[in-house]
PDB file of C-alpha atoms in Angstrom:
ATOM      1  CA  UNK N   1      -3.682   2.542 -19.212  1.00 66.00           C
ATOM      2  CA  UNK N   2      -5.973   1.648 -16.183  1.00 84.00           C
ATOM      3  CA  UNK N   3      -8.970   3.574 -15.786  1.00 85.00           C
ATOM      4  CA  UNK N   4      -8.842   6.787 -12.940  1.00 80.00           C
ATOM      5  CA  UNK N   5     -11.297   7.256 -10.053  1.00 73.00           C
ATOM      6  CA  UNK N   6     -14.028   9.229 -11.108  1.00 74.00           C
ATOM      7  CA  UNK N   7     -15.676  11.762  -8.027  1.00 74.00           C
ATOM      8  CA  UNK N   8     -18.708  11.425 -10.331  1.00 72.00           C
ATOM      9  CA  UNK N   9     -19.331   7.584 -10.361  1.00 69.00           C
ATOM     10  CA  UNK N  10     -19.887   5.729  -7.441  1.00 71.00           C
ATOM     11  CA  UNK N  11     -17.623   4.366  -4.700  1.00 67.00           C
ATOM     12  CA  UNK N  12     -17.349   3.071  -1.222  1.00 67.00           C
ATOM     13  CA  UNK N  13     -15.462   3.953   2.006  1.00 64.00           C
ATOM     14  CA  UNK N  14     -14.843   1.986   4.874  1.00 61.00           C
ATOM     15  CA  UNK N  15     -12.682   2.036   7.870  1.00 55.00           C
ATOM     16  CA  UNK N  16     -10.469  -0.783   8.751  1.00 51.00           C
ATOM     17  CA  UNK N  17      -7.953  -0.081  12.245  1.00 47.00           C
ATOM     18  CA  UNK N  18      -6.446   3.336  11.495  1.00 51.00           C
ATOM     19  CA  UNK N  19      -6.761   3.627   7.827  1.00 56.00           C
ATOM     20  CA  UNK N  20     -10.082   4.256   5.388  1.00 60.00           C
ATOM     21  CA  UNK N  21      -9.843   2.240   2.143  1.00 67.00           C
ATOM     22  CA  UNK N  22     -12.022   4.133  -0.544  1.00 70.00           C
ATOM     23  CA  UNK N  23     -12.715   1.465  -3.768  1.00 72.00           C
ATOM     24  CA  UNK N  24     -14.640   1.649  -7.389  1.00 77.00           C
ATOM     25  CA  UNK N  25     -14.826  -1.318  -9.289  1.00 81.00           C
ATOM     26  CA  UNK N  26     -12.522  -0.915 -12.431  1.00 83.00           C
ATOM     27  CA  UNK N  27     -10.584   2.051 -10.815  1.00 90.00           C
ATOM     28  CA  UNK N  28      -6.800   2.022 -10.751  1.00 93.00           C
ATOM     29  CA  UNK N  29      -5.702   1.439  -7.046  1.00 94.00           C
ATOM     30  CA  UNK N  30      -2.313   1.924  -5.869  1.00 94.00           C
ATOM     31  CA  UNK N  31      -1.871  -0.366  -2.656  1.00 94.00           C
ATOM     32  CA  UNK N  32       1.176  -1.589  -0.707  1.00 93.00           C
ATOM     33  CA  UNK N  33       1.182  -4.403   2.216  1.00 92.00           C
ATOM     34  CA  UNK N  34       4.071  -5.167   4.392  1.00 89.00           C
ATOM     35  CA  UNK N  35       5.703  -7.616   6.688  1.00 93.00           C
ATOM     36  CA  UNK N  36       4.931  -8.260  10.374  1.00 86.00           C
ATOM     37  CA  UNK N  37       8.028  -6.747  11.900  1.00 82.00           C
ATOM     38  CA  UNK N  38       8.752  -3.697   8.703  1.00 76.00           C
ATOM     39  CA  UNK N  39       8.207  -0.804  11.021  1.00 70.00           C
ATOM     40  CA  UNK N  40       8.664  -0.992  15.259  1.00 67.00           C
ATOM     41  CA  UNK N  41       5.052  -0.377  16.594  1.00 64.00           C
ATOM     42  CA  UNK N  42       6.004   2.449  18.603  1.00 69.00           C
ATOM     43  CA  UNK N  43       7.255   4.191  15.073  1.00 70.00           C
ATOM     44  CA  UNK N  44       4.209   2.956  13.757  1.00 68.00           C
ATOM     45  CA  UNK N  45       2.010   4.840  16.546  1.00 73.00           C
ATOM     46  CA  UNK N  46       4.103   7.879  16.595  1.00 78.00           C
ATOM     47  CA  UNK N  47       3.496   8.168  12.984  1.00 72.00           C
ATOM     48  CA  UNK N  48      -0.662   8.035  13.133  1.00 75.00           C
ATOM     49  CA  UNK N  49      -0.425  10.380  16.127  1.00 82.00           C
ATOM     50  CA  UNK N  50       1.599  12.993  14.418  1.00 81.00           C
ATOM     51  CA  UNK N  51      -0.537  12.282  11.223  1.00 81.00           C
ATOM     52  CA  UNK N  52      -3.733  12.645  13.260  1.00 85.00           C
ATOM     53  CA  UNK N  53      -2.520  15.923  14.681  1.00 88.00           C
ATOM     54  CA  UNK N  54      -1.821  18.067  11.885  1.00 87.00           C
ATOM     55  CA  UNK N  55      -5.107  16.832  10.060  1.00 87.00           C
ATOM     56  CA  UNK N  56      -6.699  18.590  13.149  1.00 90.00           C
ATOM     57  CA  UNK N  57      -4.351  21.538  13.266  1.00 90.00           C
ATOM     58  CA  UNK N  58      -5.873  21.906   9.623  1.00 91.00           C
ATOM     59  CA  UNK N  59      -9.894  20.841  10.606  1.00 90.00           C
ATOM     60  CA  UNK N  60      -9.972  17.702   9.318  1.00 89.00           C
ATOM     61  CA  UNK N  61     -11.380  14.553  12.092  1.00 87.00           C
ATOM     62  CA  UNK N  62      -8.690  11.490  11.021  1.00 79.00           C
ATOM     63  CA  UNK N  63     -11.175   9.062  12.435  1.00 77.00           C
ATOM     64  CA  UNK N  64     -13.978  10.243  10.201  1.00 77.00           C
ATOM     65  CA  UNK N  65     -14.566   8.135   6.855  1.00 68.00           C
ATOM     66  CA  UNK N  66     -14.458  11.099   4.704  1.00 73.00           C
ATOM     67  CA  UNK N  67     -11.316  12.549   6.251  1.00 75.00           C
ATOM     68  CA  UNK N  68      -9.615  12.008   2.813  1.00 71.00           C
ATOM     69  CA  UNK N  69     -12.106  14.660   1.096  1.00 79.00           C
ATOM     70  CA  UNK N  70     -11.246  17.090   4.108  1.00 84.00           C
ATOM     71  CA  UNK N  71      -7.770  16.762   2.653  1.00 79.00           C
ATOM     72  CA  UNK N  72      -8.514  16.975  -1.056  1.00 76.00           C
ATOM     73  CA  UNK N  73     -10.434  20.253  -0.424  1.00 84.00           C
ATOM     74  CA  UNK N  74      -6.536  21.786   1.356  1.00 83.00           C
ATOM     75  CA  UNK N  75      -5.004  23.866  -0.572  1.00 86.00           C
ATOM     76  CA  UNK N  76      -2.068  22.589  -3.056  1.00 75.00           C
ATOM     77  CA  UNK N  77       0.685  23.857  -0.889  1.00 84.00           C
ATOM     78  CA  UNK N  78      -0.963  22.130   2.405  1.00 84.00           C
ATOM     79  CA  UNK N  79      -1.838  18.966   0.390  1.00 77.00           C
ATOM     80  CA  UNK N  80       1.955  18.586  -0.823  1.00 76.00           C
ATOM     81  CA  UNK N  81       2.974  19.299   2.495  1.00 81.00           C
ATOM     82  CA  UNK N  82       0.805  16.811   4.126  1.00 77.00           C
ATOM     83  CA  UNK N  83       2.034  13.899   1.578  1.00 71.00           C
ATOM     84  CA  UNK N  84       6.097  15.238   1.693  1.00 73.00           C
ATOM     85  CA  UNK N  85       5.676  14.771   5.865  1.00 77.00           C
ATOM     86  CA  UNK N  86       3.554  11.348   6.259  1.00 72.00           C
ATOM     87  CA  UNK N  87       3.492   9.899   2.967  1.00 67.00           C
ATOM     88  CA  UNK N  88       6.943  10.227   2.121  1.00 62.00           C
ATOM     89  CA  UNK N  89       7.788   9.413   5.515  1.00 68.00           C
ATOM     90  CA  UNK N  90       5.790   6.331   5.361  1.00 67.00           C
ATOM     91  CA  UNK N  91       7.469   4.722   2.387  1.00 65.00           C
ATOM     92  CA  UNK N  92      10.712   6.045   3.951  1.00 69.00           C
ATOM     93  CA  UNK N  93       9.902   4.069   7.164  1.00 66.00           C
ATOM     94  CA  UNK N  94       9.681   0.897   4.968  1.00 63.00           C
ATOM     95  CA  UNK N  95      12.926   1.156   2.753  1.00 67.00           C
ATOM     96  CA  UNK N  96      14.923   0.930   6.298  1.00 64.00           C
ATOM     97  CA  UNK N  97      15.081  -2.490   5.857  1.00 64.00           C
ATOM     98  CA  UNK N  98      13.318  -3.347   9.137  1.00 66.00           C
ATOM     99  CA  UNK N  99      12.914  -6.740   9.927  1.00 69.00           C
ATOM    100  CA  UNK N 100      13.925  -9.866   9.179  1.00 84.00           C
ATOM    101  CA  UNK N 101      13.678  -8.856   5.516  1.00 92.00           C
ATOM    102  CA  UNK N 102      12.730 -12.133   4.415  1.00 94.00           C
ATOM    103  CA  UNK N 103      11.690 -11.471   1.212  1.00 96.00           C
ATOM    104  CA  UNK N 104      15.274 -10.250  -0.206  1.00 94.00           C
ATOM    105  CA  UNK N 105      15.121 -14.309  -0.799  1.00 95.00           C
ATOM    106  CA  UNK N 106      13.670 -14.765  -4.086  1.00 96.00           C
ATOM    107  CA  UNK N 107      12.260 -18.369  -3.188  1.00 96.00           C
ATOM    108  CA  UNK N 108       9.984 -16.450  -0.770  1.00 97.00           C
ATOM    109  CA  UNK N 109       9.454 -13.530  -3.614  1.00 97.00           C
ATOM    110  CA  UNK N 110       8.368 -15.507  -6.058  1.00 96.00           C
ATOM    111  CA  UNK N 111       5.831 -17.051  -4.253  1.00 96.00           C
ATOM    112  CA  UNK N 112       3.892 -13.628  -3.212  1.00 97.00           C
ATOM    113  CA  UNK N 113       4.472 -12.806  -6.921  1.00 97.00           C
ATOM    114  CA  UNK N 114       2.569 -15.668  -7.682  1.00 96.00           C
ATOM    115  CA  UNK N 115       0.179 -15.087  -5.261  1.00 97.00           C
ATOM    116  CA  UNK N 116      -0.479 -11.450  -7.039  1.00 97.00           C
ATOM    117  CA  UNK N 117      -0.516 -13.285 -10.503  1.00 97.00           C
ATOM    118  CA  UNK N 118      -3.183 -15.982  -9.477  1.00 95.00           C
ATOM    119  CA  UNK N 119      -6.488 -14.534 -10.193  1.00 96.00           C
ATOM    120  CA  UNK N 120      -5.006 -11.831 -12.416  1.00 97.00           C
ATOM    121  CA  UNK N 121      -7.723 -11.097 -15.324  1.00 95.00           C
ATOM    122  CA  UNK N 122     -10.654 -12.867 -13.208  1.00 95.00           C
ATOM    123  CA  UNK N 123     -10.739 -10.932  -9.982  1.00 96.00           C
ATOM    124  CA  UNK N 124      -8.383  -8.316 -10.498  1.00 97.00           C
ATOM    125  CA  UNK N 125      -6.483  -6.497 -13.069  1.00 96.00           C
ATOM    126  CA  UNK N 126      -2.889  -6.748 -12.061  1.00 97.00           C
ATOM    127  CA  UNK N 127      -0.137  -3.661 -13.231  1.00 97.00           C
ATOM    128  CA  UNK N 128       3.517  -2.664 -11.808  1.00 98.00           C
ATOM    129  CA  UNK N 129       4.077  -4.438  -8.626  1.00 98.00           C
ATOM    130  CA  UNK N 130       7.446  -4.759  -6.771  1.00 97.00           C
ATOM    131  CA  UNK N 131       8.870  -7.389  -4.066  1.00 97.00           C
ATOM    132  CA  UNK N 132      10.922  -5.620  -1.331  1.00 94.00           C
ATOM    133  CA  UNK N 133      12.424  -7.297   1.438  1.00 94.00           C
ATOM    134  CA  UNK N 134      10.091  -6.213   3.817  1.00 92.00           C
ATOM    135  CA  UNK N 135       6.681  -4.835   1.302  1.00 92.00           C
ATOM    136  CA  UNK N 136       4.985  -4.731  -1.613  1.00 96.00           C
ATOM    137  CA  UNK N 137       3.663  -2.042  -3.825  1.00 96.00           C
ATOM    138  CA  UNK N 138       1.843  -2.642  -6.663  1.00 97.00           C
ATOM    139  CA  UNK N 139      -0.817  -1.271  -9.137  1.00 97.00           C
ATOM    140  CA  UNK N 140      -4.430  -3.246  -9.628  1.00 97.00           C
ATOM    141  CA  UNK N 141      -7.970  -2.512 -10.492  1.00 95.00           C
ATOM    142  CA  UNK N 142     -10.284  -4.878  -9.242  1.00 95.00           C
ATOM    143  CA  UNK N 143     -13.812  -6.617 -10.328  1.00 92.00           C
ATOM    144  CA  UNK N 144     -17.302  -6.335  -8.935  1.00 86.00           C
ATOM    145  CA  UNK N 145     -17.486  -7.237  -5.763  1.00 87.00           C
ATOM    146  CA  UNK N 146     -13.890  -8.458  -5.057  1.00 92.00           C
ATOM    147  CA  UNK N 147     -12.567  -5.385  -2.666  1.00 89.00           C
ATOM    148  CA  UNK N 148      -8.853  -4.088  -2.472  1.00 89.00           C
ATOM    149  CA  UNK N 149      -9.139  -5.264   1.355  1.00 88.00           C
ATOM    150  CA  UNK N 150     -10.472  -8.772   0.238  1.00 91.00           C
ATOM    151  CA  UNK N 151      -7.821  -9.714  -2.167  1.00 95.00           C
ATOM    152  CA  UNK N 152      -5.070  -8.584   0.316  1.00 94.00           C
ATOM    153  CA  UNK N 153      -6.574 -10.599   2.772  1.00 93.00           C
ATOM    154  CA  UNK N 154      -6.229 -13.316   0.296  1.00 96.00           C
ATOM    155  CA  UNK N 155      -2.932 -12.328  -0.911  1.00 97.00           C
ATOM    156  CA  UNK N 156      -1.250 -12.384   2.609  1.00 96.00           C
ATOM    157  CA  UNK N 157      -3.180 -15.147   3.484  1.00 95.00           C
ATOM    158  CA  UNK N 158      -2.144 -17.613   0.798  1.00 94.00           C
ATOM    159  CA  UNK N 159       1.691 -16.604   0.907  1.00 96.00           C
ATOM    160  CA  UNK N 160       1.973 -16.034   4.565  1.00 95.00           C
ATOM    161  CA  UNK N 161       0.800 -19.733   4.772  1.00 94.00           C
ATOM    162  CA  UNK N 162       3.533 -20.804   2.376  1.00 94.00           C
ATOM    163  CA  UNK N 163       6.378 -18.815   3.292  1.00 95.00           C
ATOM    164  CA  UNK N 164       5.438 -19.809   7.268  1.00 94.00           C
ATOM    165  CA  UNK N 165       5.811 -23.495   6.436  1.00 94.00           C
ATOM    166  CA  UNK N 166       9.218 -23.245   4.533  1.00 93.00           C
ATOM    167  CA  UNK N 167      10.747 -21.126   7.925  1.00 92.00           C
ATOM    168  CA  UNK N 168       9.509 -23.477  10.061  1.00 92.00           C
ATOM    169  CA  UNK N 169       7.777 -20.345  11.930  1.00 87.00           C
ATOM    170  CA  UNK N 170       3.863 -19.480  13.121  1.00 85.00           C
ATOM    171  CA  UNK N 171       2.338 -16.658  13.647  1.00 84.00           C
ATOM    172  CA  UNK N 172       1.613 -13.324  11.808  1.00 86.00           C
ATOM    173  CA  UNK N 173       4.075 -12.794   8.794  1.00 94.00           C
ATOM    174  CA  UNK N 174       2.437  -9.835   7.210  1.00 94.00           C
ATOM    175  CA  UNK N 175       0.699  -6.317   8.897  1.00 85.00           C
ATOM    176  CA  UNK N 176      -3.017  -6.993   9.216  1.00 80.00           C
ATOM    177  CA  UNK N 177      -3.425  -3.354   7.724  1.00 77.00           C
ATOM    178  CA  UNK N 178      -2.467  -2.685   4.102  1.00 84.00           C
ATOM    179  CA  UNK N 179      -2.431   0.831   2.507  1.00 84.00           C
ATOM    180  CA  UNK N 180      -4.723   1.401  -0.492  1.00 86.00           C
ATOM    181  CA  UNK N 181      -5.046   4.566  -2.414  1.00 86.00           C
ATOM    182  CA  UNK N 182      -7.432   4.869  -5.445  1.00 88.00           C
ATOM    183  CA  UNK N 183      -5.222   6.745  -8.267  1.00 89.00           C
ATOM    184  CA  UNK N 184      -7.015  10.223  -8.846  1.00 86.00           C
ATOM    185  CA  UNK N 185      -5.381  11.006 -12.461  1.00 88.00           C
ATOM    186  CA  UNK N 186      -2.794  10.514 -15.723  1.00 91.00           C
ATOM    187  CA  UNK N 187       0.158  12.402 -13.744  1.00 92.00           C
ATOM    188  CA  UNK N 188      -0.466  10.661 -10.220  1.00 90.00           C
ATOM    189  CA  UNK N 189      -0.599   7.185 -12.083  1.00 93.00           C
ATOM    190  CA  UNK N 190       2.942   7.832 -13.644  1.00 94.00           C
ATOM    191  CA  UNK N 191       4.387   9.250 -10.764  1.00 92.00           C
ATOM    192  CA  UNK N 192       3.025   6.063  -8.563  1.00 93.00           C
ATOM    193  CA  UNK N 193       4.759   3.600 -11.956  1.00 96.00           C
ATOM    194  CA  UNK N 194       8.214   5.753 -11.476  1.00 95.00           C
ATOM    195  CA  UNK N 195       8.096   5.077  -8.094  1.00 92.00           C
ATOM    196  CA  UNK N 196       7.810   1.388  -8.000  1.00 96.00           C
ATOM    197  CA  UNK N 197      10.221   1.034 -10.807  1.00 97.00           C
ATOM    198  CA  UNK N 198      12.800   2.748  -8.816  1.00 95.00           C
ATOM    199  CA  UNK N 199      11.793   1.957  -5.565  1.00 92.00           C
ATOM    200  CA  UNK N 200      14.765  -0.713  -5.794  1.00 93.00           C
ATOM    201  CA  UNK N 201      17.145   1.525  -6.568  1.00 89.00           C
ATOM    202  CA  UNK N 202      19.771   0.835  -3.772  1.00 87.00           C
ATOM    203  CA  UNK N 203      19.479  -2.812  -3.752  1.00 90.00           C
ATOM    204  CA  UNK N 204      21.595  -5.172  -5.367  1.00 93.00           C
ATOM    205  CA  UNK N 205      19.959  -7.270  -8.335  1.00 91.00           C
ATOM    206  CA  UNK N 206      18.236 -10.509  -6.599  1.00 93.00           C
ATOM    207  CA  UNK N 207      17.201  -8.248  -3.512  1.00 95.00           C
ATOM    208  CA  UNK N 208      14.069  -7.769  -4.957  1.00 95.00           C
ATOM    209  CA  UNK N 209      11.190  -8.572  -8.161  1.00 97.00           C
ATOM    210  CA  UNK N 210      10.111  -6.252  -9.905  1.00 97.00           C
ATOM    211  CA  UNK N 211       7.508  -6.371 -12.928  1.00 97.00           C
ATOM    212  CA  UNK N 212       6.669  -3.353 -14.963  1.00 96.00           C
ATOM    213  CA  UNK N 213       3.757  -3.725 -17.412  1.00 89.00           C
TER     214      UNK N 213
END
């Protein structure tokens, strides 16, 4: 079991293009990155702008760093409203199978798996993750100074490099943004493990890796 955030301890916020990554060193952090082309940029901008809209509708400035504790402080009903309409629709947005969906090869999986497994135990503690064909979702709590952002950066880097070469392609290959979400408690950690285990659920076996810890 990975240790939760804790309010009480300290932590950091900062604000990367649209989203704010919050991080603790040690603290369980749910994260998914995904390919270049996984959702159309005008879905993509529809989706902060409707996001960005209710949080107003409800008080809450999406551009501000703390918008997340604006958000926290809702009400139950609003909160699981808010997650059912831009969370869910998120993720939803990525199992389309936008894209070129080049990761349903497992030659191209199994390198970003190893990429995720590199530094495992040095810089990071690595949990669940799973390979779809166009993202990645996976569990890790991370060490001193290393950063959720920083390790995706080096992450993407490293197997956006390799998988670039082997397709005989240039360019961007994965979303400069990745979504990071520090896990808040025991029930939120085992709903975020069901839903990487059966986040696969409609694809064939080979479509995807998946390692469950």
């Amino acid at each position: 079991m990975f240790e939760l955030f804790d309010p009480a301890a300290e932590y950091a916020v900062t604000e990367s293009c649209h989203l704010p990554h919050w991080f603790q060193p040690g603290a369980a952090t749910f994260i998914t990155f995904r390919t270049e082309d996984s959702i159309p940029g005008n879905v993509s901008r529809r989706w902060h702008a409707d996001r960005a809209r209710w949080l107003k509708d409800h008080g809450i400035d999406s551009g501000h760093a703390s918008w997340r504790d604006g958000l926290a402080a809702l009400s139950v009903e609003h909160r699981r409203i808010y997650h059912e309409t831009f969370s869910g629709r998120f993720m939803e947005y990525l199992d389309r199978g936008w894209g070129d969906c080049v990761l349903r090869k497992q030659v191209f999986a199994t390198q970003v798996a190893s990429a995720l497994s590199h530094f495992d135990g040095e810089r990071y503690h690595l949990g669940d993750f799973v390979i779809m064909p166009n993202h990645v979702h996976l569990i890790a709590a991370f060490f001193g100074d290393v950063t959720p952002e920083s390790q995706c950066y080096s992450w993407k880097k490293f197997s956006a490099g390799t998988i670039n070469r082997q397709l005989g392609r240039k360019g961007r290959f994965w979303q400069e943004e990745s979504f990071d979400h520090l896990i808040r408690s025991p029930e939120q950690y085992d709903a975020i493990r069901r839903y990487i285990a059966n986040n696969p659920s409609e694809l064939a076996p080979g479509e995807y890796l998946l390692s469950i810890k």
